[in-house]
Amino acid sequence: MRVVNDFTSKTDEGTSRRGFMASGLTPFGAMPRIDYICANGLFRRHLGNIAQLESGRIFCRHGIDHLLDVARIMWIKNLEEQLEFDREVIYATALLHDIGKDEQYESGISHDVASERVADAILGGMPDDVA
């Protein structure tokens, strides 16, 4: 998946993931909504801004590694507690939950408020055949 492959250069573990990404396999399987989110220009712009603003941080960066870690933890919790949430909903939620972090750093707005607004804009532009 090209979009996820593009993220590897910005991740802490990019070098270890590069081989997997080069294989052409997608870590998301058949999740077109997730592909849409990852390819979305607004999502990519905010993720890039967050990476720049957190470049001096050693721990707890809010890049794609963190977002996918959150998705995996949510998926495990979903399975263990038999919550029956859709996998794609879990991954979409995880990918978007911190997407407003850059606005928190730049203007002081609460990241949950900013993330909700950005997520609305991203999801609101999703084509009907994907949604």
mmCIF file of N, CA and C in Angstrom:
data_model
loop_
_atom_site.group_PDB
_atom_site.id
_atom_site.type_symbol
_atom_site.label_atom_id
_atom_site.label_comp_id
_atom_site.label_asym_id
_atom_site.label_seq_id
_atom_site.Cartn_x
_atom_site.Cartn_y
_atom_site.Cartn_z
ATOM 1 N N MET A 1 0.850 -1.170 0.000
ATOM 2 C CA MET A 1 0.000 0.000 0.000
ATOM 3 C C MET A 1 0.892 1.229 0.000
ATOM 4 N N ARG A 2 0.807 2.019 -1.052
ATOM 5 C CA ARG A 2 1.701 3.148 -1.216
ATOM 6 C C ARG A 2 1.550 4.189 -0.123
ATOM 7 N N VAL A 3 0.328 4.502 0.272
ATOM 8 C CA VAL A 3 0.102 5.551 1.268
ATOM 9 C C VAL A 3 0.777 5.202 2.583
ATOM 10 N N VAL A 4 0.596 3.976 3.052
ATOM 11 C CA VAL A 4 1.234 3.570 4.299
ATOM 12 C C VAL A 4 2.741 3.538 4.115
ATOM 13 N N ASN A 5 3.217 3.108 2.950
ATOM 14 C CA ASN A 5 4.643 3.097 2.679
ATOM 15 C C ASN A 5 5.225 4.500 2.800
ATOM 16 N N ASP A 6 4.486 5.521 2.350
ATOM 17 C CA ASP A 6 4.940 6.899 2.468
ATOM 18 C C ASP A 6 5.133 7.295 3.926
ATOM 19 N N PHE A 7 4.349 6.726 4.825
ATOM 20 C CA PHE A 7 4.461 7.066 6.237
ATOM 21 C C PHE A 7 5.727 6.505 6.867
ATOM 22 N N THR A 8 6.318 5.468 6.282
ATOM 23 C CA THR A 8 7.436 4.805 6.957
ATOM 24 C C THR A 8 8.614 5.735 7.150
ATOM 25 N N SER A 9 8.793 6.703 6.280
ATOM 26 C CA SER A 9 9.920 7.608 6.447
ATOM 27 C C SER A 9 9.720 8.547 7.624
ATOM 28 N N LYS A 10 8.508 8.634 8.132
ATOM 29 C CA LYS A 10 8.212 9.544 9.226
ATOM 30 C C LYS A 10 8.011 8.817 10.552
ATOM 31 N N THR A 11 8.204 7.516 10.581
ATOM 32 C CA THR A 11 7.940 6.765 11.804
ATOM 33 C C THR A 11 9.233 6.412 12.512
ATOM 34 N N ASP A 12 9.121 6.198 13.794
ATOM 35 C CA ASP A 12 10.283 5.804 14.583
ATOM 36 C C ASP A 12 10.818 4.454 14.134
ATOM 37 N N GLU A 13 9.931 3.563 13.691
ATOM 38 C CA GLU A 13 10.326 2.218 13.323
ATOM 39 C C GLU A 13 10.301 2.029 11.812
ATOM 40 N N GLY A 14 10.426 3.104 11.056
ATOM 41 C CA GLY A 14 10.323 3.044 9.605
ATOM 42 C C GLY A 14 11.263 2.055 8.958
ATOM 43 N N THR A 15 12.470 1.974 9.455
ATOM 44 C CA THR A 15 13.422 1.061 8.831
ATOM 45 C C THR A 15 13.005 -0.390 9.004
ATOM 46 N N SER A 16 12.441 -0.742 10.143
ATOM 47 C CA SER A 16 12.021 -2.127 10.348
ATOM 48 C C SER A 16 10.756 -2.463 9.576
ATOM 49 N N ARG A 17 9.983 -1.464 9.231
ATOM 50 C CA ARG A 17 8.742 -1.696 8.493
ATOM 51 C C ARG A 17 8.941 -1.640 6.983
ATOM 52 N N ARG A 18 10.030 -1.074 6.550
ATOM 53 C CA ARG A 18 10.237 -0.850 5.126
ATOM 54 C C ARG A 18 10.131 -2.141 4.313
ATOM 55 N N GLY A 19 10.698 -3.243 4.802
ATOM 56 C CA GLY A 19 10.627 -4.514 4.084
ATOM 57 C C GLY A 19 9.206 -5.003 3.913
ATOM 58 N N PHE A 20 8.411 -4.895 4.977
ATOM 59 C CA PHE A 20 7.011 -5.306 4.902
ATOM 60 C C PHE A 20 6.267 -4.445 3.892
ATOM 61 N N MET A 21 6.475 -3.143 3.952
ATOM 62 C CA MET A 21 5.768 -2.238 3.054
ATOM 63 C C MET A 21 6.183 -2.481 1.605
ATOM 64 N N ALA A 22 7.447 -2.765 1.384
ATOM 65 C CA ALA A 22 7.928 -3.008 0.025
ATOM 66 C C ALA A 22 7.336 -4.283 -0.562
ATOM 67 N N SER A 23 6.851 -5.173 0.288
ATOM 68 C CA SER A 23 6.281 -6.430 -0.189
ATOM 69 C C SER A 23 4.971 -6.230 -0.941
ATOM 70 N N GLY A 24 4.371 -5.030 -0.794
ATOM 71 C CA GLY A 24 3.099 -4.768 -1.456
ATOM 72 C C GLY A 24 1.900 -5.211 -0.650
ATOM 73 N N LEU A 25 2.134 -5.865 0.479
ATOM 74 C CA LEU A 25 1.023 -6.271 1.339
ATOM 75 C C LEU A 25 0.484 -5.047 2.066
ATOM 76 N N THR A 26 -0.794 -5.039 2.334
ATOM 77 C CA THR A 26 -1.373 -3.930 3.079
ATOM 78 C C THR A 26 -1.696 -4.387 4.491
ATOM 79 N N PRO A 27 -1.294 -3.614 5.489
ATOM 80 C CA PRO A 27 -1.613 -4.009 6.856
ATOM 81 C C PRO A 27 -3.091 -3.852 7.175
ATOM 82 N N PHE A 28 -3.821 -3.173 6.324
ATOM 83 C CA PHE A 28 -5.221 -2.903 6.601
ATOM 84 C C PHE A 28 -6.168 -3.902 5.962
ATOM 85 N N GLY A 29 -5.692 -4.749 5.063
ATOM 86 C CA GLY A 29 -6.591 -5.696 4.419
ATOM 87 C C GLY A 29 -7.627 -4.957 3.593
ATOM 88 N N ALA A 30 -8.847 -5.434 3.627
ATOM 89 C CA ALA A 30 -9.918 -4.832 2.831
ATOM 90 C C ALA A 30 -10.666 -3.806 3.671
ATOM 91 N N MET A 31 -10.051 -2.647 3.869
ATOM 92 C CA MET A 31 -10.691 -1.574 4.627
ATOM 93 C C MET A 31 -10.605 -0.277 3.823
ATOM 94 N N PRO A 32 -11.514 -0.106 2.864
ATOM 95 C CA PRO A 32 -11.444 1.062 1.983
ATOM 96 C C PRO A 32 -11.572 2.395 2.721
ATOM 97 N N ARG A 33 -12.288 2.435 3.818
ATOM 98 C CA ARG A 33 -12.410 3.692 4.573
ATOM 99 C C ARG A 33 -11.056 4.088 5.169
ATOM 100 N N ILE A 34 -10.303 3.108 5.599
ATOM 101 C CA ILE A 34 -8.984 3.378 6.167
ATOM 102 C C ILE A 34 -8.032 3.839 5.069
ATOM 103 N N ASP A 35 -8.110 3.199 3.909
ATOM 104 C CA ASP A 35 -7.309 3.651 2.769
ATOM 105 C C ASP A 35 -7.644 5.101 2.435
ATOM 106 N N TYR A 36 -8.935 5.441 2.459
ATOM 107 C CA TYR A 36 -9.364 6.810 2.173
ATOM 108 C C TYR A 36 -8.779 7.786 3.195
ATOM 109 N N ILE A 37 -8.884 7.458 4.471
ATOM 110 C CA ILE A 37 -8.370 8.351 5.514
ATOM 111 C C ILE A 37 -6.872 8.561 5.331
ATOM 112 N N CYS A 38 -6.122 7.481 5.129
ATOM 113 C CA CYS A 38 -4.667 7.584 4.992
ATOM 114 C C CYS A 38 -4.236 8.371 3.761
ATOM 115 N N ALA A 39 -5.039 8.342 2.712
ATOM 116 C CA ALA A 39 -4.720 9.078 1.486
ATOM 117 C C ALA A 39 -5.222 10.517 1.521
ATOM 118 N N ASN A 40 -6.067 10.846 2.477
ATOM 119 C CA ASN A 40 -6.681 12.170 2.545
ATOM 120 C C ASN A 40 -5.626 13.249 2.809
ATOM 121 N N GLY A 41 -5.652 14.295 2.011
ATOM 122 C CA GLY A 41 -4.679 15.378 2.134
ATOM 123 C C GLY A 41 -4.715 16.074 3.485
ATOM 124 N N LEU A 42 -5.896 16.293 4.020
ATOM 125 C CA LEU A 42 -6.025 16.946 5.325
ATOM 126 C C LEU A 42 -5.422 16.070 6.427
ATOM 127 N N PHE A 43 -5.700 14.783 6.388
ATOM 128 C CA PHE A 43 -5.114 13.844 7.359
ATOM 129 C C PHE A 43 -3.590 13.879 7.269
ATOM 130 N N ARG A 44 -3.072 13.800 6.057
ATOM 131 C CA ARG A 44 -1.626 13.773 5.849
ATOM 132 C C ARG A 44 -0.972 15.082 6.284
ATOM 133 N N ARG A 45 -1.645 16.194 6.004
ATOM 134 C CA ARG A 45 -1.100 17.498 6.399
ATOM 135 C C ARG A 45 -1.013 17.609 7.923
ATOM 136 N N HIS A 46 -2.097 17.243 8.612
ATOM 137 C CA HIS A 46 -2.075 17.315 10.076
ATOM 138 C C HIS A 46 -1.042 16.353 10.658
ATOM 139 N N LEU A 47 -0.957 15.147 10.119
ATOM 140 C CA LEU A 47 0.023 14.176 10.603
ATOM 141 C C LEU A 47 1.449 14.701 10.404
ATOM 142 N N GLY A 48 1.693 15.338 9.267
ATOM 143 C CA GLY A 48 3.005 15.939 9.006
ATOM 144 C C GLY A 48 3.313 17.086 9.953
ATOM 145 N N ASN A 49 2.307 17.929 10.219
ATOM 146 C CA ASN A 49 2.486 19.035 11.167
ATOM 147 C C ASN A 49 2.819 18.508 12.556
ATOM 148 N N ILE A 50 2.097 17.478 12.971
ATOM 149 C CA ILE A 50 2.341 16.884 14.293
ATOM 150 C C ILE A 50 3.774 16.351 14.364
ATOM 151 N N ALA A 51 4.214 15.679 13.311
ATOM 152 C CA ALA A 51 5.580 15.133 13.283
ATOM 153 C C ALA A 51 6.613 16.248 13.436
ATOM 154 N N GLN A 52 6.400 17.361 12.747
ATOM 155 C CA GLN A 52 7.327 18.494 12.858
ATOM 156 C C GLN A 52 7.310 19.086 14.258
ATOM 157 N N LEU A 53 6.113 19.303 14.789
ATOM 158 C CA LEU A 53 5.984 19.935 16.099
ATOM 159 C C LEU A 53 6.496 19.049 17.235
ATOM 160 N N GLU A 54 6.510 17.742 17.020
ATOM 161 C CA GLU A 54 6.986 16.811 18.048
ATOM 162 C C GLU A 54 8.380 16.269 17.742
ATOM 163 N N SER A 55 9.066 16.860 16.785
ATOM 164 C CA SER A 55 10.355 16.312 16.349
ATOM 165 C C SER A 55 11.391 16.274 17.470
ATOM 166 N N GLY A 56 11.275 17.140 18.450
ATOM 167 C CA GLY A 56 12.221 17.153 19.560
ATOM 168 C C GLY A 56 11.854 16.222 20.698
ATOM 169 N N ARG A 57 10.694 15.609 20.613
ATOM 170 C CA ARG A 57 10.258 14.711 21.686
ATOM 171 C C ARG A 57 10.915 13.345 21.538
ATOM 172 N N ILE A 58 11.309 12.789 22.643
ATOM 173 C CA ILE A 58 11.899 11.452 22.619
ATOM 174 C C ILE A 58 10.806 10.396 22.748
ATOM 175 N N PHE A 59 9.839 10.643 23.626
ATOM 176 C CA PHE A 59 8.776 9.680 23.899
ATOM 177 C C PHE A 59 7.418 10.248 23.506
ATOM 178 N N CYS A 60 6.473 9.360 23.341
ATOM 179 C CA CYS A 60 5.062 9.686 23.131
ATOM 180 C C CYS A 60 4.827 10.662 21.984
ATOM 181 N N ARG A 61 5.281 10.278 20.820
ATOM 182 C CA ARG A 61 4.941 11.040 19.621
ATOM 183 C C ARG A 61 3.590 10.552 19.132
ATOM 184 N N HIS A 62 2.879 11.414 18.455
ATOM 185 C CA HIS A 62 1.521 11.091 18.023
ATOM 186 C C HIS A 62 1.459 10.849 16.517
ATOM 187 N N GLY A 63 2.442 10.126 16.003
ATOM 188 C CA GLY A 63 2.493 9.790 14.590
ATOM 189 C C GLY A 63 1.765 8.489 14.292
ATOM 190 N N ILE A 64 2.017 7.960 13.104
ATOM 191 C CA ILE A 64 1.298 6.774 12.646
ATOM 192 C C ILE A 64 1.567 5.565 13.543
ATOM 193 N N ASP A 65 2.769 5.468 14.121
ATOM 194 C CA ASP A 65 3.045 4.344 15.031
ATOM 195 C C ASP A 65 2.097 4.371 16.224
ATOM 196 N N HIS A 66 1.946 5.534 16.834
ATOM 197 C CA HIS A 66 1.045 5.679 17.984
ATOM 198 C C HIS A 66 -0.391 5.362 17.582
ATOM 199 N N LEU A 67 -0.814 5.896 16.448
ATOM 200 C CA LEU A 67 -2.197 5.702 16.010
ATOM 201 C C LEU A 67 -2.497 4.222 15.768
ATOM 202 N N LEU A 68 -1.561 3.520 15.147
ATOM 203 C CA LEU A 68 -1.761 2.088 14.897
ATOM 204 C C LEU A 68 -1.657 1.265 16.180
ATOM 205 N N ASP A 69 -0.806 1.696 17.110
ATOM 206 C CA ASP A 69 -0.765 1.025 18.421
ATOM 207 C C ASP A 69 -2.115 1.133 19.114
ATOM 208 N N VAL A 70 -2.704 2.323 19.078
ATOM 209 C CA VAL A 70 -4.024 2.532 19.684
ATOM 210 C C VAL A 70 -5.058 1.638 19.005
ATOM 211 N N ALA A 71 -5.009 1.552 17.684
ATOM 212 C CA ALA A 71 -5.962 0.702 16.952
ATOM 213 C C ALA A 71 -5.833 -0.760 17.380
ATOM 214 N N ARG A 72 -4.608 -1.232 17.481
ATOM 215 C CA ARG A 72 -4.399 -2.637 17.872
ATOM 216 C C ARG A 72 -4.891 -2.900 19.295
ATOM 217 N N ILE A 73 -4.619 -1.976 20.201
ATOM 218 C CA ILE A 73 -5.093 -2.135 21.583
ATOM 219 C C ILE A 73 -6.617 -2.129 21.624
ATOM 220 N N MET A 74 -7.228 -1.212 20.868
ATOM 221 C CA MET A 74 -8.692 -1.162 20.817
ATOM 222 C C MET A 74 -9.260 -2.458 20.238
ATOM 223 N N TRP A 75 -8.599 -3.001 19.208
ATOM 224 C CA TRP A 75 -9.072 -4.239 18.579
ATOM 225 C C TRP A 75 -8.993 -5.407 19.565
ATOM 226 N N ILE A 76 -7.892 -5.496 20.305
ATOM 227 C CA ILE A 76 -7.751 -6.558 21.312
ATOM 228 C C ILE A 76 -8.839 -6.436 22.373
ATOM 229 N N LYS A 77 -9.048 -5.226 22.866
ATOM 230 C CA LYS A 77 -10.101 -5.000 23.870
ATOM 231 C C LYS A 77 -11.465 -5.397 23.307
ATOM 232 N N ASN A 78 -11.711 -5.034 22.064
ATOM 233 C CA ASN A 78 -12.958 -5.376 21.390
ATOM 234 C C ASN A 78 -13.168 -6.894 21.357
ATOM 235 N N LEU A 79 -12.124 -7.631 21.020
ATOM 236 C CA LEU A 79 -12.220 -9.092 20.949
ATOM 237 C C LEU A 79 -12.365 -9.722 22.331
ATOM 238 N N GLU A 80 -11.542 -9.269 23.259
ATOM 239 C CA GLU A 80 -11.568 -9.863 24.603
ATOM 240 C C GLU A 80 -12.893 -9.630 25.319
ATOM 241 N N GLU A 81 -13.471 -8.447 25.115
ATOM 242 C CA GLU A 81 -14.714 -8.116 25.813
ATOM 243 C C GLU A 81 -15.951 -8.360 24.950
ATOM 244 N N GLN A 82 -15.735 -8.959 23.776
ATOM 245 C CA GLN A 82 -16.822 -9.283 22.845
ATOM 246 C C GLN A 82 -17.749 -8.083 22.613
ATOM 247 N N LEU A 83 -17.135 -6.942 22.299
ATOM 248 C CA LEU A 83 -17.894 -5.704 22.099
ATOM 249 C C LEU A 83 -18.538 -5.630 20.720
ATOM 250 N N GLU A 84 -17.992 -6.382 19.775
ATOM 251 C CA GLU A 84 -18.547 -6.500 18.427
ATOM 252 C C GLU A 84 -18.524 -5.203 17.613
ATOM 253 N N PHE A 85 -17.521 -4.332 17.885
ATOM 254 C CA PHE A 85 -17.342 -3.167 17.029
ATOM 255 C C PHE A 85 -16.688 -3.612 15.727
ATOM 256 N N ASP A 86 -17.028 -2.959 14.648
ATOM 257 C CA ASP A 86 -16.450 -3.236 13.341
ATOM 258 C C ASP A 86 -14.968 -2.840 13.338
ATOM 259 N N ARG A 87 -14.131 -3.674 12.760
ATOM 260 C CA ARG A 87 -12.685 -3.410 12.724
ATOM 261 C C ARG A 87 -12.371 -2.081 12.056
ATOM 262 N N GLU A 88 -13.079 -1.777 10.986
ATOM 263 C CA GLU A 88 -12.815 -0.535 10.267
ATOM 264 C C GLU A 88 -13.176 0.686 11.107
ATOM 265 N N VAL A 89 -14.229 0.596 11.883
ATOM 266 C CA VAL A 89 -14.615 1.695 12.778
ATOM 267 C C VAL A 89 -13.533 1.902 13.839
ATOM 268 N N ILE A 90 -13.019 0.813 14.370
ATOM 269 C CA ILE A 90 -11.958 0.903 15.376
ATOM 270 C C ILE A 90 -10.715 1.563 14.789
ATOM 271 N N TYR A 91 -10.294 1.127 13.617
ATOM 272 C CA TYR A 91 -9.100 1.711 13.000
ATOM 273 C C TYR A 91 -9.323 3.174 12.627
ATOM 274 N N ALA A 92 -10.485 3.514 12.113
ATOM 275 C CA ALA A 92 -10.776 4.911 11.771
ATOM 276 C C ALA A 92 -10.738 5.787 13.020
ATOM 277 N N THR A 93 -11.339 5.310 14.082
ATOM 278 C CA THR A 93 -11.343 6.056 15.341
ATOM 279 C C THR A 93 -9.923 6.272 15.848
ATOM 280 N N ALA A 94 -9.124 5.227 15.809
ATOM 281 C CA ALA A 94 -7.740 5.330 16.279
ATOM 282 C C ALA A 94 -6.927 6.294 15.417
ATOM 283 N N LEU A 95 -7.093 6.215 14.101
ATOM 284 C CA LEU A 95 -6.338 7.096 13.211
ATOM 285 C C LEU A 95 -6.681 8.566 13.417
ATOM 286 N N LEU A 96 -7.902 8.845 13.806
ATOM 287 C CA LEU A 96 -8.352 10.239 13.897
ATOM 288 C C LEU A 96 -8.355 10.801 15.315
ATOM 289 N N HIS A 97 -8.112 9.985 16.326
ATOM 290 C CA HIS A 97 -8.325 10.449 17.703
ATOM 291 C C HIS A 97 -7.380 11.565 18.140
ATOM 292 N N ASP A 98 -6.196 11.670 17.573
ATOM 293 C CA ASP A 98 -5.237 12.720 17.947
ATOM 294 C C ASP A 98 -4.910 13.659 16.790
ATOM 295 N N ILE A 99 -5.684 13.625 15.732
ATOM 296 C CA ILE A 99 -5.330 14.356 14.516
ATOM 297 C C ILE A 99 -5.325 15.880 14.706
ATOM 298 N N GLY A 100 -5.901 16.375 15.787
ATOM 299 C CA GLY A 100 -5.881 17.811 16.078
ATOM 300 C C GLY A 100 -4.764 18.237 17.007
ATOM 301 N N LYS A 101 -3.822 17.353 17.304
ATOM 302 C CA LYS A 101 -2.720 17.674 18.219
ATOM 303 C C LYS A 101 -1.923 18.892 17.763
ATOM 304 N N ASP A 102 -1.731 19.048 16.460
ATOM 305 C CA ASP A 102 -0.962 20.194 15.973
ATOM 306 C C ASP A 102 -1.638 21.510 16.338
ATOM 307 N N GLU A 103 -2.959 21.545 16.282
ATOM 308 C CA GLU A 103 -3.681 22.766 16.635
ATOM 309 C C GLU A 103 -3.563 23.054 18.128
ATOM 310 N N GLN A 104 -3.499 22.012 18.936
ATOM 311 C CA GLN A 104 -3.279 22.200 20.372
ATOM 312 C C GLN A 104 -1.925 22.872 20.597
ATOM 313 N N TYR A 105 -0.896 22.375 19.921
ATOM 314 C CA TYR A 105 0.440 22.935 20.087
ATOM 315 C C TYR A 105 0.515 24.369 19.564
ATOM 316 N N GLU A 106 -0.162 24.651 18.456
ATOM 317 C CA GLU A 106 -0.043 25.959 17.819
ATOM 318 C C GLU A 106 -0.943 27.027 18.424
ATOM 319 N N SER A 107 -2.163 26.647 18.837
ATOM 320 C CA SER A 107 -3.107 27.677 19.293
ATOM 321 C C SER A 107 -3.659 27.447 20.689
ATOM 322 N N GLY A 108 -3.347 26.314 21.289
ATOM 323 C CA GLY A 108 -3.820 26.045 22.638
ATOM 324 C C GLY A 108 -5.212 25.438 22.712
ATOM 325 N N ILE A 109 -5.869 25.248 21.558
ATOM 326 C CA ILE A 109 -7.190 24.611 21.551
ATOM 327 C C ILE A 109 -7.036 23.166 22.029
ATOM 328 N N SER A 110 -8.002 22.685 22.759
ATOM 329 C CA SER A 110 -7.968 21.305 23.235
ATOM 330 C C SER A 110 -7.903 20.353 22.035
ATOM 331 N N HIS A 111 -6.998 19.380 22.087
ATOM 332 C CA HIS A 111 -6.819 18.512 20.917
ATOM 333 C C HIS A 111 -8.047 17.659 20.640
ATOM 334 N N ASP A 112 -8.851 17.362 21.656
ATOM 335 C CA ASP A 112 -10.047 16.562 21.381
ATOM 336 C C ASP A 112 -11.073 17.367 20.597
ATOM 337 N N VAL A 113 -11.165 18.662 20.873
ATOM 338 C CA VAL A 113 -12.074 19.534 20.117
ATOM 339 C C VAL A 113 -11.564 19.689 18.684
ATOM 340 N N ALA A 114 -10.269 19.951 18.545
ATOM 341 C CA ALA A 114 -9.677 20.102 17.212
ATOM 342 C C ALA A 114 -9.761 18.795 16.429
ATOM 343 N N SER A 115 -9.506 17.673 17.086
ATOM 344 C CA SER A 115 -9.555 16.373 16.408
ATOM 345 C C SER A 115 -10.954 16.063 15.905
ATOM 346 N N GLU A 116 -11.957 16.416 16.685
ATOM 347 C CA GLU A 116 -13.340 16.190 16.244
ATOM 348 C C GLU A 116 -13.647 17.003 14.988
ATOM 349 N N ARG A 117 -13.212 18.262 14.966
ATOM 350 C CA ARG A 117 -13.463 19.122 13.812
ATOM 351 C C ARG A 117 -12.737 18.603 12.569
ATOM 352 N N VAL A 118 -11.476 18.228 12.722
ATOM 353 C CA VAL A 118 -10.695 17.723 11.588
ATOM 354 C C VAL A 118 -11.271 16.391 11.102
ATOM 355 N N ALA A 119 -11.623 15.510 12.029
ATOM 356 C CA ALA A 119 -12.219 14.217 11.653
ATOM 357 C C ALA A 119 -13.520 14.418 10.893
ATOM 358 N N ASP A 120 -14.347 15.370 11.339
ATOM 359 C CA ASP A 120 -15.592 15.673 10.619
ATOM 360 C C ASP A 120 -15.302 16.091 9.183
ATOM 361 N N ALA A 121 -14.281 16.929 9.003
ATOM 362 C CA ALA A 121 -13.928 17.392 7.657
ATOM 363 C C ALA A 121 -13.428 16.231 6.794
ATOM 364 N N ILE A 122 -12.609 15.376 7.362
ATOM 365 C CA ILE A 122 -12.073 14.231 6.611
ATOM 366 C C ILE A 122 -13.190 13.257 6.252
ATOM 367 N N LEU A 123 -13.971 12.870 7.237
ATOM 368 C CA LEU A 123 -15.028 11.881 7.000
ATOM 369 C C LEU A 123 -16.163 12.450 6.163
ATOM 370 N N GLY A 124 -16.401 13.757 6.285
ATOM 371 C CA GLY A 124 -17.465 14.396 5.510
ATOM 372 C C GLY A 124 -17.196 14.404 4.016
ATOM 373 N N GLY A 125 -15.923 14.294 3.636
ATOM 374 C CA GLY A 125 -15.572 14.269 2.224
ATOM 375 C C GLY A 125 -15.466 12.870 1.641
ATOM 376 N N MET A 126 -15.781 11.875 2.442
ATOM 377 C CA MET A 126 -15.656 10.488 1.982
ATOM 378 C C MET A 126 -16.726 10.188 0.931
ATOM 379 N N PRO A 127 -16.333 9.681 -0.221
ATOM 380 C CA PRO A 127 -17.309 9.356 -1.264
ATOM 381 C C PRO A 127 -18.313 8.302 -0.793
ATOM 382 N N ASP A 128 -19.517 8.370 -1.324
ATOM 383 C CA ASP A 128 -20.580 7.438 -0.934
ATOM 384 C C ASP A 128 -20.211 5.980 -1.191
ATOM 385 N N ASP A 129 -19.443 5.722 -2.253
ATOM 386 C CA ASP A 129 -19.100 4.333 -2.560
ATOM 387 C C ASP A 129 -18.066 3.758 -1.587
ATOM 388 N N VAL A 130 -17.451 4.615 -0.770
ATOM 389 C CA VAL A 130 -16.508 4.171 0.253
ATOM 390 C C VAL A 130 -17.183 4.146 1.616
ATOM 391 N N ALA A 131 -18.016 5.136 1.874
ATOM 392 C CA ALA A 131 -18.651 5.295 3.199
ATOM 393 C C ALA A 131 -19.608 4.236 3.532
#
